[in-house]
mmCIF file of C-alpha atoms in Angstrom:
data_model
loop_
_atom_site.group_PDB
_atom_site.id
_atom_site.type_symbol
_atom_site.label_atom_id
_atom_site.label_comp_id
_atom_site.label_asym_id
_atom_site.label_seq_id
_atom_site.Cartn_x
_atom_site.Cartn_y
_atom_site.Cartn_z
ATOM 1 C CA UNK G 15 107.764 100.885 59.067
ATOM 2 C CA UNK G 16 105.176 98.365 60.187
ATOM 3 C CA UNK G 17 106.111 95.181 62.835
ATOM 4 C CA UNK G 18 108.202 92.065 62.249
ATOM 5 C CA UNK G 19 109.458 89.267 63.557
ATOM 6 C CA UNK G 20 113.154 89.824 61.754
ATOM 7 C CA UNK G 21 116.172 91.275 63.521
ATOM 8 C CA UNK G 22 119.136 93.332 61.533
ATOM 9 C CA UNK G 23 122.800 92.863 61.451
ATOM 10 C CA UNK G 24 124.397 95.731 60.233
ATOM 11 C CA UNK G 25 127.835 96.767 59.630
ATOM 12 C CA UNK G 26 129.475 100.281 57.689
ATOM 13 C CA UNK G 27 132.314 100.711 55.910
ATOM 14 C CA UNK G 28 134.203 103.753 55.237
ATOM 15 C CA UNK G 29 135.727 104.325 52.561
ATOM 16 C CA UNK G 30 139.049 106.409 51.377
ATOM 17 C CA UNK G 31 136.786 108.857 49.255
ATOM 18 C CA UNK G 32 135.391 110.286 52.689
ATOM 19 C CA UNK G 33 132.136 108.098 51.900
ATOM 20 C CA UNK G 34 130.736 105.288 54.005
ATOM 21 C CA UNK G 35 128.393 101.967 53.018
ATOM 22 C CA UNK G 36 126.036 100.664 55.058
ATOM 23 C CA UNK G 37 124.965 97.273 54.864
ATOM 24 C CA UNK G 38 122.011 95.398 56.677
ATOM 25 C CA UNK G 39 121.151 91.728 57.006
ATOM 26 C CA UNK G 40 117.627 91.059 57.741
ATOM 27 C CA UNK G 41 117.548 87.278 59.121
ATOM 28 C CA UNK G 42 114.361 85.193 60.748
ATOM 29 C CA UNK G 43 115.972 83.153 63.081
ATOM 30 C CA UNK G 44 119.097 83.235 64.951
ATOM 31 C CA UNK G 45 120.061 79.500 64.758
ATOM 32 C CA UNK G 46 119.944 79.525 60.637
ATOM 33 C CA UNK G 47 122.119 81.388 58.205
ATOM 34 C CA UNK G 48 118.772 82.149 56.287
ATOM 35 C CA UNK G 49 118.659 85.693 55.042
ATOM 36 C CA UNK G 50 115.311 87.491 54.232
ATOM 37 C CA UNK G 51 116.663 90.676 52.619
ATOM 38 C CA UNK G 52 120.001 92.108 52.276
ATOM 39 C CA UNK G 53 120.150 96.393 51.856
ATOM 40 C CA UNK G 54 122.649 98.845 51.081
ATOM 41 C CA UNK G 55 123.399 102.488 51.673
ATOM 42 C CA UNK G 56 125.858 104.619 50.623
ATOM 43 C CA UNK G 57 126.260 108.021 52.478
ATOM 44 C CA UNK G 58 128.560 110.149 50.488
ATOM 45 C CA UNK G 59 130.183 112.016 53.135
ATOM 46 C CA UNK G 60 130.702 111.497 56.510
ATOM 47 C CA UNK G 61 132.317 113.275 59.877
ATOM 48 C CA UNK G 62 136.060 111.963 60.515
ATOM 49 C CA UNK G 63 136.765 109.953 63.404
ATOM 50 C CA UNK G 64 136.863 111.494 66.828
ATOM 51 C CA UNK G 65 138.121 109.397 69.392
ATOM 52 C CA UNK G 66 135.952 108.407 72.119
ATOM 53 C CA UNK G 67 133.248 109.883 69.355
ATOM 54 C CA UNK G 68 132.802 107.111 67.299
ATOM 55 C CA UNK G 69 129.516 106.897 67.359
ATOM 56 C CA UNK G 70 129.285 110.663 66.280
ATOM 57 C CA UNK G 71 130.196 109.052 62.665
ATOM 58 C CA UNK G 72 128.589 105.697 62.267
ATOM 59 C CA UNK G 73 125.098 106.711 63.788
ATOM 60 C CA UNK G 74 124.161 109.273 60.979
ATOM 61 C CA UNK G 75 125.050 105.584 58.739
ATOM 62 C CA UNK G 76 123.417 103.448 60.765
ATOM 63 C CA UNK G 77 119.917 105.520 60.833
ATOM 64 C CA UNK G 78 120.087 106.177 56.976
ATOM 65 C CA UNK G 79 120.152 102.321 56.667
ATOM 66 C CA UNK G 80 117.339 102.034 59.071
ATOM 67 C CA UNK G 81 115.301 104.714 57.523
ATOM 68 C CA UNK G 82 115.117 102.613 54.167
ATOM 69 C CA UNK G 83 113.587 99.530 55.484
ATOM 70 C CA UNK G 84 109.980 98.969 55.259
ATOM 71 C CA UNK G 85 109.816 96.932 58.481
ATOM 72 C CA UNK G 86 110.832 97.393 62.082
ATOM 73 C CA UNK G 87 113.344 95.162 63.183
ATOM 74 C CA UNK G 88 112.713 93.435 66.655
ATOM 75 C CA UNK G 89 116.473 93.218 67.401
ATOM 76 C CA UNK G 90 119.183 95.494 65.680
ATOM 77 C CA UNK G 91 123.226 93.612 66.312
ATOM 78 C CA UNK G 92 125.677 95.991 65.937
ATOM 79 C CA UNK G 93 129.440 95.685 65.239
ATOM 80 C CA UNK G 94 130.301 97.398 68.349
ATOM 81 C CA UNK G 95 129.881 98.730 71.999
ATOM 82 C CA UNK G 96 126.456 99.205 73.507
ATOM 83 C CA UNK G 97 128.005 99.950 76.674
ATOM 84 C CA UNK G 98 132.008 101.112 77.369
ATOM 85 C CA UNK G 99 133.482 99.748 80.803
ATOM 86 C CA UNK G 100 132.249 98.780 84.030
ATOM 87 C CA UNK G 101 130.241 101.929 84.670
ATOM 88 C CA UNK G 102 128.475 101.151 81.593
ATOM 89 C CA UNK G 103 129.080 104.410 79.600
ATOM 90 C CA UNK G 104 127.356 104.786 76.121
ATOM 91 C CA UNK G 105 128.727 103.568 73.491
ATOM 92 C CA UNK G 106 127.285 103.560 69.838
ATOM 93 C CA UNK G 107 124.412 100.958 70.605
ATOM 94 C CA UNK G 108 123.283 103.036 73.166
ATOM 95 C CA UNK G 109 123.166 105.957 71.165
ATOM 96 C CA UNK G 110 121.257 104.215 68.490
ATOM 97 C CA UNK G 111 118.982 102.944 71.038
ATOM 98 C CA UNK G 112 118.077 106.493 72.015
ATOM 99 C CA UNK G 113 117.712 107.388 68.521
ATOM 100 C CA UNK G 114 115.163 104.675 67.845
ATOM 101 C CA UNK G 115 112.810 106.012 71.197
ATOM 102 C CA UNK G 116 114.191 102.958 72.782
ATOM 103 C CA UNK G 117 111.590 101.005 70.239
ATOM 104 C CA UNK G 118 114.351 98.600 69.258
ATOM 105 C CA UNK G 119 116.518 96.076 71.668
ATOM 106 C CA UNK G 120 120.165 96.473 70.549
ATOM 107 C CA UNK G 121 122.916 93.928 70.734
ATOM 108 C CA UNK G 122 126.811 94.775 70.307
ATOM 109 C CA UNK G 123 129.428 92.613 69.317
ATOM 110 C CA UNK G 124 132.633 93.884 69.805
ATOM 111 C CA UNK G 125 135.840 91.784 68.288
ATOM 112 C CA UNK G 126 138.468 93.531 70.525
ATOM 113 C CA UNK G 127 138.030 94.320 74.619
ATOM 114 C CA UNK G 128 137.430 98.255 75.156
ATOM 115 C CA UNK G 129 139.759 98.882 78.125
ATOM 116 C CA UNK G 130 138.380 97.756 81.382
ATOM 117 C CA UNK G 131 135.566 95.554 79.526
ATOM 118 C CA UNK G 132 134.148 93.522 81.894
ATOM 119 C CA UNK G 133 134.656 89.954 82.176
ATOM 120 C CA UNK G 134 130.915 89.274 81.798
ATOM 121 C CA UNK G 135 130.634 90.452 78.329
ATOM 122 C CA UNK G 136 133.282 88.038 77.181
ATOM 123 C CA UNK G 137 131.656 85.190 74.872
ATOM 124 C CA UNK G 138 133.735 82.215 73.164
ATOM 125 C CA UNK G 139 132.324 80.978 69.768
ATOM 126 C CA UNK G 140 134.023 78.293 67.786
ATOM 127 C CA UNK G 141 137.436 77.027 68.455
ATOM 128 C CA UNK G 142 138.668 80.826 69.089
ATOM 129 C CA UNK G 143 140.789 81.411 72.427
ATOM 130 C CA UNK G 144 139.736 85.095 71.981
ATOM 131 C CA UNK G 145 136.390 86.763 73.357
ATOM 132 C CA UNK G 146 133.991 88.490 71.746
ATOM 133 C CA UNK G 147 132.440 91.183 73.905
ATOM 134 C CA UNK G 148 128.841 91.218 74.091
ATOM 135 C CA UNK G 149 126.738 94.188 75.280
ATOM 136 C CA UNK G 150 123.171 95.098 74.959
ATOM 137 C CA UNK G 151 120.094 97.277 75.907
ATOM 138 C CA UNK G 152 116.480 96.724 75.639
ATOM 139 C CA UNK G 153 117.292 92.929 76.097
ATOM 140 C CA UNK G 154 119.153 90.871 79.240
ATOM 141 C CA UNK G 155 122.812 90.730 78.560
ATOM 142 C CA UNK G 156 122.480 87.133 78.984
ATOM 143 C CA UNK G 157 119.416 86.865 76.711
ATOM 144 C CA UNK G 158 121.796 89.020 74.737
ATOM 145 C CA UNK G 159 125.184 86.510 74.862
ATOM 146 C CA UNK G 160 122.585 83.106 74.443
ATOM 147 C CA UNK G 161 121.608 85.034 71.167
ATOM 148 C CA UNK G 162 125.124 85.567 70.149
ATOM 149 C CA UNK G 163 126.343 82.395 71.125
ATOM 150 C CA UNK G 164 123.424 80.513 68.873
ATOM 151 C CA UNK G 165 123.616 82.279 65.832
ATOM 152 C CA UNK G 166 125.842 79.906 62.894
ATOM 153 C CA UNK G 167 129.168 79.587 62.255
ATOM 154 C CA UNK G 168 131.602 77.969 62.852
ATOM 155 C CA UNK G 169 133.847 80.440 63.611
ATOM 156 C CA UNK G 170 134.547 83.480 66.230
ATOM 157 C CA UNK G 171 132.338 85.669 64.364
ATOM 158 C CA UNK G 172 128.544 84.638 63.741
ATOM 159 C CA UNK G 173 127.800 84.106 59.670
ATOM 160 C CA UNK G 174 125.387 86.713 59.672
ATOM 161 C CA UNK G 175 127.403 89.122 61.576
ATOM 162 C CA UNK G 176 130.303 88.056 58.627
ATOM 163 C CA UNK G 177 127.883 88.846 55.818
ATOM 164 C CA UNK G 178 126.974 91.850 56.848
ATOM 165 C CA UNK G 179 130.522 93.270 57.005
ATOM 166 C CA UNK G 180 131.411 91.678 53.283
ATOM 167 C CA UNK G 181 128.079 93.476 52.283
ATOM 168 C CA UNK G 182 129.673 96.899 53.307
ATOM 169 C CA UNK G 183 132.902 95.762 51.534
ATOM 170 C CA UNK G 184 131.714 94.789 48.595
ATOM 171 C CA UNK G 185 132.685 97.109 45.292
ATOM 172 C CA UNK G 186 130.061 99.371 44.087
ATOM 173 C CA UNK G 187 127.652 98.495 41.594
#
């Protein structure tokens, strides 16, 4: 993988068949809807859901993803946790970040509050009365939110962040 200026939204699906799809969003800029490539993975089989192990099952998705692109993103946004609760313990971004030789800055962008969330992660986009929850390593959690906060839509949930989840829904080809 060779440098570049693009960052990756990325989102997996899982599917009834035991199979998950990955789906990535490479995007330019974080104040445009303008994507530069979208990709797609399908893993055919993957661990069942432990809880307080989630990342156990969507990290194996998230690096096969990952592994097919022929650049490095500079920032990798994650439907999820970097860190869990006030102690900060880690969640799936900060397993990826350790995966990646803490190369990559990872941002999380949880839709619903982890118990005992703190109130600093909370960030209010469009006309929503409900938080997302913003973590992040390898980046300032405020550098982190301002990111969030600028990136389109009009909504609660960033475009990019919305493509990238229909892109894991989306039927097989």
């Amino acid at each position: 993988m060779t440098t570049s200026p693009l960052n990756l939204a990325v989102d997996v699906h899982y599917r009834e068949d035991g199979s998950a799809v990955a789906a990535g969003i490479l995007f330019p800029d974080w104040e445009t809807d303008e994507i530069a490539r979208e990709t797609v993975v399908t893993i055919p089989s993957v661990s069942a859901y432990v809880p307080g192990r989630f990342f156990e099952r969507e990290l194996p998705c998230l690096l096969a993803l990952i592994e097919t692109l022929d650049t490095t993103p500079s920032i990798i946004v994650i439907d999820g946790y970097v860190t869990l609760g006030p102690d900060e313990r880690p969640g799936l971004g900060a397993h990826l970040f350790e995966a990646l030789d803490r190369k990559i800055a990872i941002i999380g962008v949880a839709k619903n509050r982890f118990r005992d969330t703190p109130a600093s992660t909370e960030l209010l986009r469009g006309r929503s009365a409900r938080p997302l929850h913003v973590t992040s390593v390898g980046i300032e959690p405020d550098e982190a939110k301002r990111l969030v906060a600028s990136m389109r839509g009009t909504g609660r949930i960033p475009s990019l962040l919305a493509a990238a989840d229909r892109l894991s829904r989306a039927p097989a080809p």
